[in-house]
PDB file of C-alpha atoms in Angstrom:
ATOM      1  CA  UNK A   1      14.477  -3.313 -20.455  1.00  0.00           C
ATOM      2  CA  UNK A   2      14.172  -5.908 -17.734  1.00  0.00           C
ATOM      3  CA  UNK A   3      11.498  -5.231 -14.666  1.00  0.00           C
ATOM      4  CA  UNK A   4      13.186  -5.767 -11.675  1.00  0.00           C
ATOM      5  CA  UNK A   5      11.827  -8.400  -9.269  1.00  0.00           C
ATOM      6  CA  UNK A   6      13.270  -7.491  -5.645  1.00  0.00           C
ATOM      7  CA  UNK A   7       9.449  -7.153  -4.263  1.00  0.00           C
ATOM      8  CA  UNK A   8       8.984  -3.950  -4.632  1.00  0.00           C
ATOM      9  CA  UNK A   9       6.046  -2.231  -7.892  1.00  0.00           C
ATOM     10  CA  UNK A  10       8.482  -0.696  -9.946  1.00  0.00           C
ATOM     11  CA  UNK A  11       6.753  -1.037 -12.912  1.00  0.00           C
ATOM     12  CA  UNK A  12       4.017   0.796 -11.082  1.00  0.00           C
ATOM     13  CA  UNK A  13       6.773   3.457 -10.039  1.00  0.00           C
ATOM     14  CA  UNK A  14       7.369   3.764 -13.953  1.00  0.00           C
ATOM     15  CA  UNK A  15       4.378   4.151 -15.372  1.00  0.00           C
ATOM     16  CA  UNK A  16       3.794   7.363 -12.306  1.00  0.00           C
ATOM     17  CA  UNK A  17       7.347   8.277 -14.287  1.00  0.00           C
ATOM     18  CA  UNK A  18       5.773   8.084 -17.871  1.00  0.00           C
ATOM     19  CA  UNK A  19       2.766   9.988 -16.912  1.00  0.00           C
ATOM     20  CA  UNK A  20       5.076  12.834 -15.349  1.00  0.00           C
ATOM     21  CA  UNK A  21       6.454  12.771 -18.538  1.00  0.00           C
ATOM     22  CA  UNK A  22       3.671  13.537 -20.086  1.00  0.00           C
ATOM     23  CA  UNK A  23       3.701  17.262 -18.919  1.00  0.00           C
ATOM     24  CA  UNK A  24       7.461  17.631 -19.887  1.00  0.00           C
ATOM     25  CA  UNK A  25       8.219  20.950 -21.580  1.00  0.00           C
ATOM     26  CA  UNK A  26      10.954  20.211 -24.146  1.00  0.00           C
ATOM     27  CA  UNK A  27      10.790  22.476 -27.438  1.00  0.00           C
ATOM     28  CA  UNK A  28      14.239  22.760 -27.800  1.00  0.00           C
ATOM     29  CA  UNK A  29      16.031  19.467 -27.503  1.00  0.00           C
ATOM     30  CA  UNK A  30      12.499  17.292 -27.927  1.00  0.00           C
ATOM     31  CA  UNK A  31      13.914  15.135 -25.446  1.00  0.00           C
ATOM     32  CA  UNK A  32      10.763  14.544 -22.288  1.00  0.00           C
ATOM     33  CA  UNK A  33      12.489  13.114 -19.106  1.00  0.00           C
ATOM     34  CA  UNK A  34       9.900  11.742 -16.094  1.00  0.00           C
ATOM     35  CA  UNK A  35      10.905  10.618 -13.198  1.00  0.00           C
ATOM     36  CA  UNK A  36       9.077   8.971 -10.050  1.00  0.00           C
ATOM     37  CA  UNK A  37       9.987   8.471  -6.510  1.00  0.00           C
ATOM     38  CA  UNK A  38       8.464   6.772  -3.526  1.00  0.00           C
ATOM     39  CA  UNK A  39       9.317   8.272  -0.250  1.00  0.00           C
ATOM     40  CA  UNK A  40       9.713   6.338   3.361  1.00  0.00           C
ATOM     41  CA  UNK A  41       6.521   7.074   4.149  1.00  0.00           C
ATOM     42  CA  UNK A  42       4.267   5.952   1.442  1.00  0.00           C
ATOM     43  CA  UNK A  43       4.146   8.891  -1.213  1.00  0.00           C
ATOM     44  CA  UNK A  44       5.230   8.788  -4.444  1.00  0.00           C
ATOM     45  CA  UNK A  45       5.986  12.474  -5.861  1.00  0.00           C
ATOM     46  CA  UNK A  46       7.150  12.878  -9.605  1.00  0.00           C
ATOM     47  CA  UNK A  47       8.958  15.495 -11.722  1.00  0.00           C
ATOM     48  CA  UNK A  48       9.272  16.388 -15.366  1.00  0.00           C
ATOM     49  CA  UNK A  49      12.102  18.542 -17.257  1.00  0.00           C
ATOM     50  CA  UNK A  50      10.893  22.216 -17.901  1.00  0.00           C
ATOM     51  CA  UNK A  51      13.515  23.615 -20.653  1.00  0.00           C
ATOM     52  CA  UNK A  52      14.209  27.071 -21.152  1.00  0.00           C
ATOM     53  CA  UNK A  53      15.681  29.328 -24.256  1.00  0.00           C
ATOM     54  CA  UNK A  54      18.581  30.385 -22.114  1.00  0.00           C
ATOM     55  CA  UNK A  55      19.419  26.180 -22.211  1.00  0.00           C
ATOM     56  CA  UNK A  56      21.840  26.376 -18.685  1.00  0.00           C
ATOM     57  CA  UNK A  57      18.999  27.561 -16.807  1.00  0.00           C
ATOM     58  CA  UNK A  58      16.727  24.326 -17.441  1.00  0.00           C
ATOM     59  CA  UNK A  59      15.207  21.700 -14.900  1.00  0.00           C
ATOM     60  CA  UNK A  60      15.874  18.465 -14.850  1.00  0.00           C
ATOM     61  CA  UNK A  61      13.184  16.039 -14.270  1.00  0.00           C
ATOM     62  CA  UNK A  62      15.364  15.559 -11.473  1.00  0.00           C
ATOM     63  CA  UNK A  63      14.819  18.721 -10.025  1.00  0.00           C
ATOM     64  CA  UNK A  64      11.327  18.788  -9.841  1.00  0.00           C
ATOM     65  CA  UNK A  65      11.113  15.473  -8.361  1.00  0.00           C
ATOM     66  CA  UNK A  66      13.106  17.362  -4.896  1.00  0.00           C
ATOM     67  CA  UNK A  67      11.069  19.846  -4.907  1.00  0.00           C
ATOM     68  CA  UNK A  68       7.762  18.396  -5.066  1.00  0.00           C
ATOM     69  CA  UNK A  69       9.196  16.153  -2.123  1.00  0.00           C
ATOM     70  CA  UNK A  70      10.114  19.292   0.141  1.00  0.00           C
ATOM     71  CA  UNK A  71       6.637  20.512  -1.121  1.00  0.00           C
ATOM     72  CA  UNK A  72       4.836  17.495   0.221  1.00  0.00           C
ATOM     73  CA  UNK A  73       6.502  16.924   3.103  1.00  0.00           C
ATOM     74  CA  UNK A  74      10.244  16.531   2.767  1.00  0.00           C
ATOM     75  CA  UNK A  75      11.576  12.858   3.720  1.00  0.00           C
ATOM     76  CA  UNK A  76      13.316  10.484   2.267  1.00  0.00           C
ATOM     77  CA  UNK A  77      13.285   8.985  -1.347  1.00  0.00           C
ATOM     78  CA  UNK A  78      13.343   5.318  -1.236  1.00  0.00           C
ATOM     79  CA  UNK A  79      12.834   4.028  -4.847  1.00  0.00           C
ATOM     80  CA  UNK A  80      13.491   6.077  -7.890  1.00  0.00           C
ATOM     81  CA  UNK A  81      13.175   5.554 -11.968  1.00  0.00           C
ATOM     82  CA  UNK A  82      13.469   7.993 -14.663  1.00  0.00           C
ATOM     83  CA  UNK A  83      12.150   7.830 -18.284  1.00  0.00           C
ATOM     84  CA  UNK A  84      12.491   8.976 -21.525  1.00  0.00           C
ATOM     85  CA  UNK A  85       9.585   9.464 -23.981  1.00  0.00           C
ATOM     86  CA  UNK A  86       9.094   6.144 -24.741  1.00  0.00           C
ATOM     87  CA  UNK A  87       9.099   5.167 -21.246  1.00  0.00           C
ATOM     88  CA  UNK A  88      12.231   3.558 -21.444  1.00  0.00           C
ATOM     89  CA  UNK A  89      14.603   3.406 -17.924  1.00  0.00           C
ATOM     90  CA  UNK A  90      17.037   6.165 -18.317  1.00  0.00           C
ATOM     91  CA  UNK A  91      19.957   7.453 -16.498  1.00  0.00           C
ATOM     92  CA  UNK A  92      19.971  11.079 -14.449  1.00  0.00           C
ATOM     93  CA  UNK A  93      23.021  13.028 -15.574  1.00  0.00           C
ATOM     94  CA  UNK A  94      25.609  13.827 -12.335  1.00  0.00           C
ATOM     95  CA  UNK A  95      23.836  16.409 -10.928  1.00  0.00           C
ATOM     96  CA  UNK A  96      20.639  14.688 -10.360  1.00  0.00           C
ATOM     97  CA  UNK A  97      22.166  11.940  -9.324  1.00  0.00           C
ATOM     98  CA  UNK A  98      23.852  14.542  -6.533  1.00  0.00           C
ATOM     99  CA  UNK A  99      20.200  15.621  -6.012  1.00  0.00           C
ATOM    100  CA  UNK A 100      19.229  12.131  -5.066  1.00  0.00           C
ATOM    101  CA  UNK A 101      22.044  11.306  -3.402  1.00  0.00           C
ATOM    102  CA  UNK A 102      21.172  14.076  -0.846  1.00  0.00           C
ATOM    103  CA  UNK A 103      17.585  13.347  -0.658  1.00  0.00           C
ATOM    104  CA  UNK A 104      17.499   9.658  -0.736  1.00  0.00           C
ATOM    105  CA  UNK A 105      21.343   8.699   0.302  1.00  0.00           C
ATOM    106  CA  UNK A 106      23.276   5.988  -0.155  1.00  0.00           C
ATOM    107  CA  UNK A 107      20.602   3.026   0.062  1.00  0.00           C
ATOM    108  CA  UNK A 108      17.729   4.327  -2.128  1.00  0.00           C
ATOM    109  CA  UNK A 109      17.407   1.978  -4.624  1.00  0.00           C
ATOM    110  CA  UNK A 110      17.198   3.406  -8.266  1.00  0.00           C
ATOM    111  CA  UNK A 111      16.578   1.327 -11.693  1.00  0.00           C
ATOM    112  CA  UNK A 112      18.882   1.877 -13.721  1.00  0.00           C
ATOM    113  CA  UNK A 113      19.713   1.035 -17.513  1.00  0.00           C
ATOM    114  CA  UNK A 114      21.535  -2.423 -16.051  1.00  0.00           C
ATOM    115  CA  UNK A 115      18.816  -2.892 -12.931  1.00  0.00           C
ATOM    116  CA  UNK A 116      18.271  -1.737  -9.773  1.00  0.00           C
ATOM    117  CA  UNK A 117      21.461  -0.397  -7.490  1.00  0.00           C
ATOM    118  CA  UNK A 118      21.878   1.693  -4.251  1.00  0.00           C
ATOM    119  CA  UNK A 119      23.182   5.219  -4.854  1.00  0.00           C
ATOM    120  CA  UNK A 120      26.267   3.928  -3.700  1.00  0.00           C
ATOM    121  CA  UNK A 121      26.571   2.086  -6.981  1.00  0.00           C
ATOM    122  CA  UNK A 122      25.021   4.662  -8.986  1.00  0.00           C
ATOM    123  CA  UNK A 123      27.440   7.861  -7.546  1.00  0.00           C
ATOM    124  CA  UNK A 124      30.347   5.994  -5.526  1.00  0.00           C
ATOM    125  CA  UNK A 125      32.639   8.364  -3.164  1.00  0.00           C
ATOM    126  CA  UNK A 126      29.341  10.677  -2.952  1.00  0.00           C
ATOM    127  CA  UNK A 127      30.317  14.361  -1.537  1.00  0.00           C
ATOM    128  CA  UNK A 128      27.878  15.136   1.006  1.00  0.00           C
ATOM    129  CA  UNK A 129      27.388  17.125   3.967  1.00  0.00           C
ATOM    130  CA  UNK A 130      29.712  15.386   6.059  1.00  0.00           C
ATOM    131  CA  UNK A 131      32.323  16.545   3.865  1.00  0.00           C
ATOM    132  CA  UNK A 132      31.690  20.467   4.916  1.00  0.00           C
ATOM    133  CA  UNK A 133      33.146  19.763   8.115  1.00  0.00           C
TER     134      UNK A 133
END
């Protein structure tokens, strides 16, 4: 795993992801996600995956991430990195990527197993709201 060096404290950005890991709740799969975000206006607001028996119904790290934005203030995401348990850089799945997407659009910046890209990169031909027209 290579830090990137654009400027910007992303190893600072991980290690908020590792310790939202931390409070993962994963008995099923064993598998802790944490994932950190800093929004345009300074915050950084973090998520973990909560798992549940019925396994469709469980939150991605993803998930929590939006909603402790919304919670905080709403905005938009600038940076974002995910982690596993061993703090490694890991990539959301489609629908959190989706999730970003429409909370961060296309230029927030997320590290990614092979560096940093813009959402653009990381979910090209997004579907978004100007599609419901």
């Amino acid at each position: 795993m290579t830090t990137p060096t654009d400027g910007f404290d992303w190893e600072a950005l991980r290690s908020e992801a590792v310790a939202a890991m931390e409070h993962a709740y994963a008995p099923y799969s064993h598998y802790k996600v944490g994932v950190a975000g800093r929004v345009e206006d300074g915050r950084i607001v973090t998520g973990c995956n909560v798992e549940n028996a019925a396994y469709g119904v469980a939150l991605c790290a993803e998930c929590g991430l939006v909603s402790m934005l919304h919670i905080t203030g709403g905005g938009r995401l600038t940076h974002v990195v995910c982690v596993n348990a061993q703090g490694e850089v890991i990539m959301p799945c489609g629908r959190c990527r989706q999730l970003l997407w429409e909370n961060g659009g296309p230029e927030m910046l997320l590290w990614t197993v092979s560096g940093v890209k813009p959402m653009t990169e990381v979910l090209p031909d997004a579907f978004d709201a100007d599609d419901l027209d």
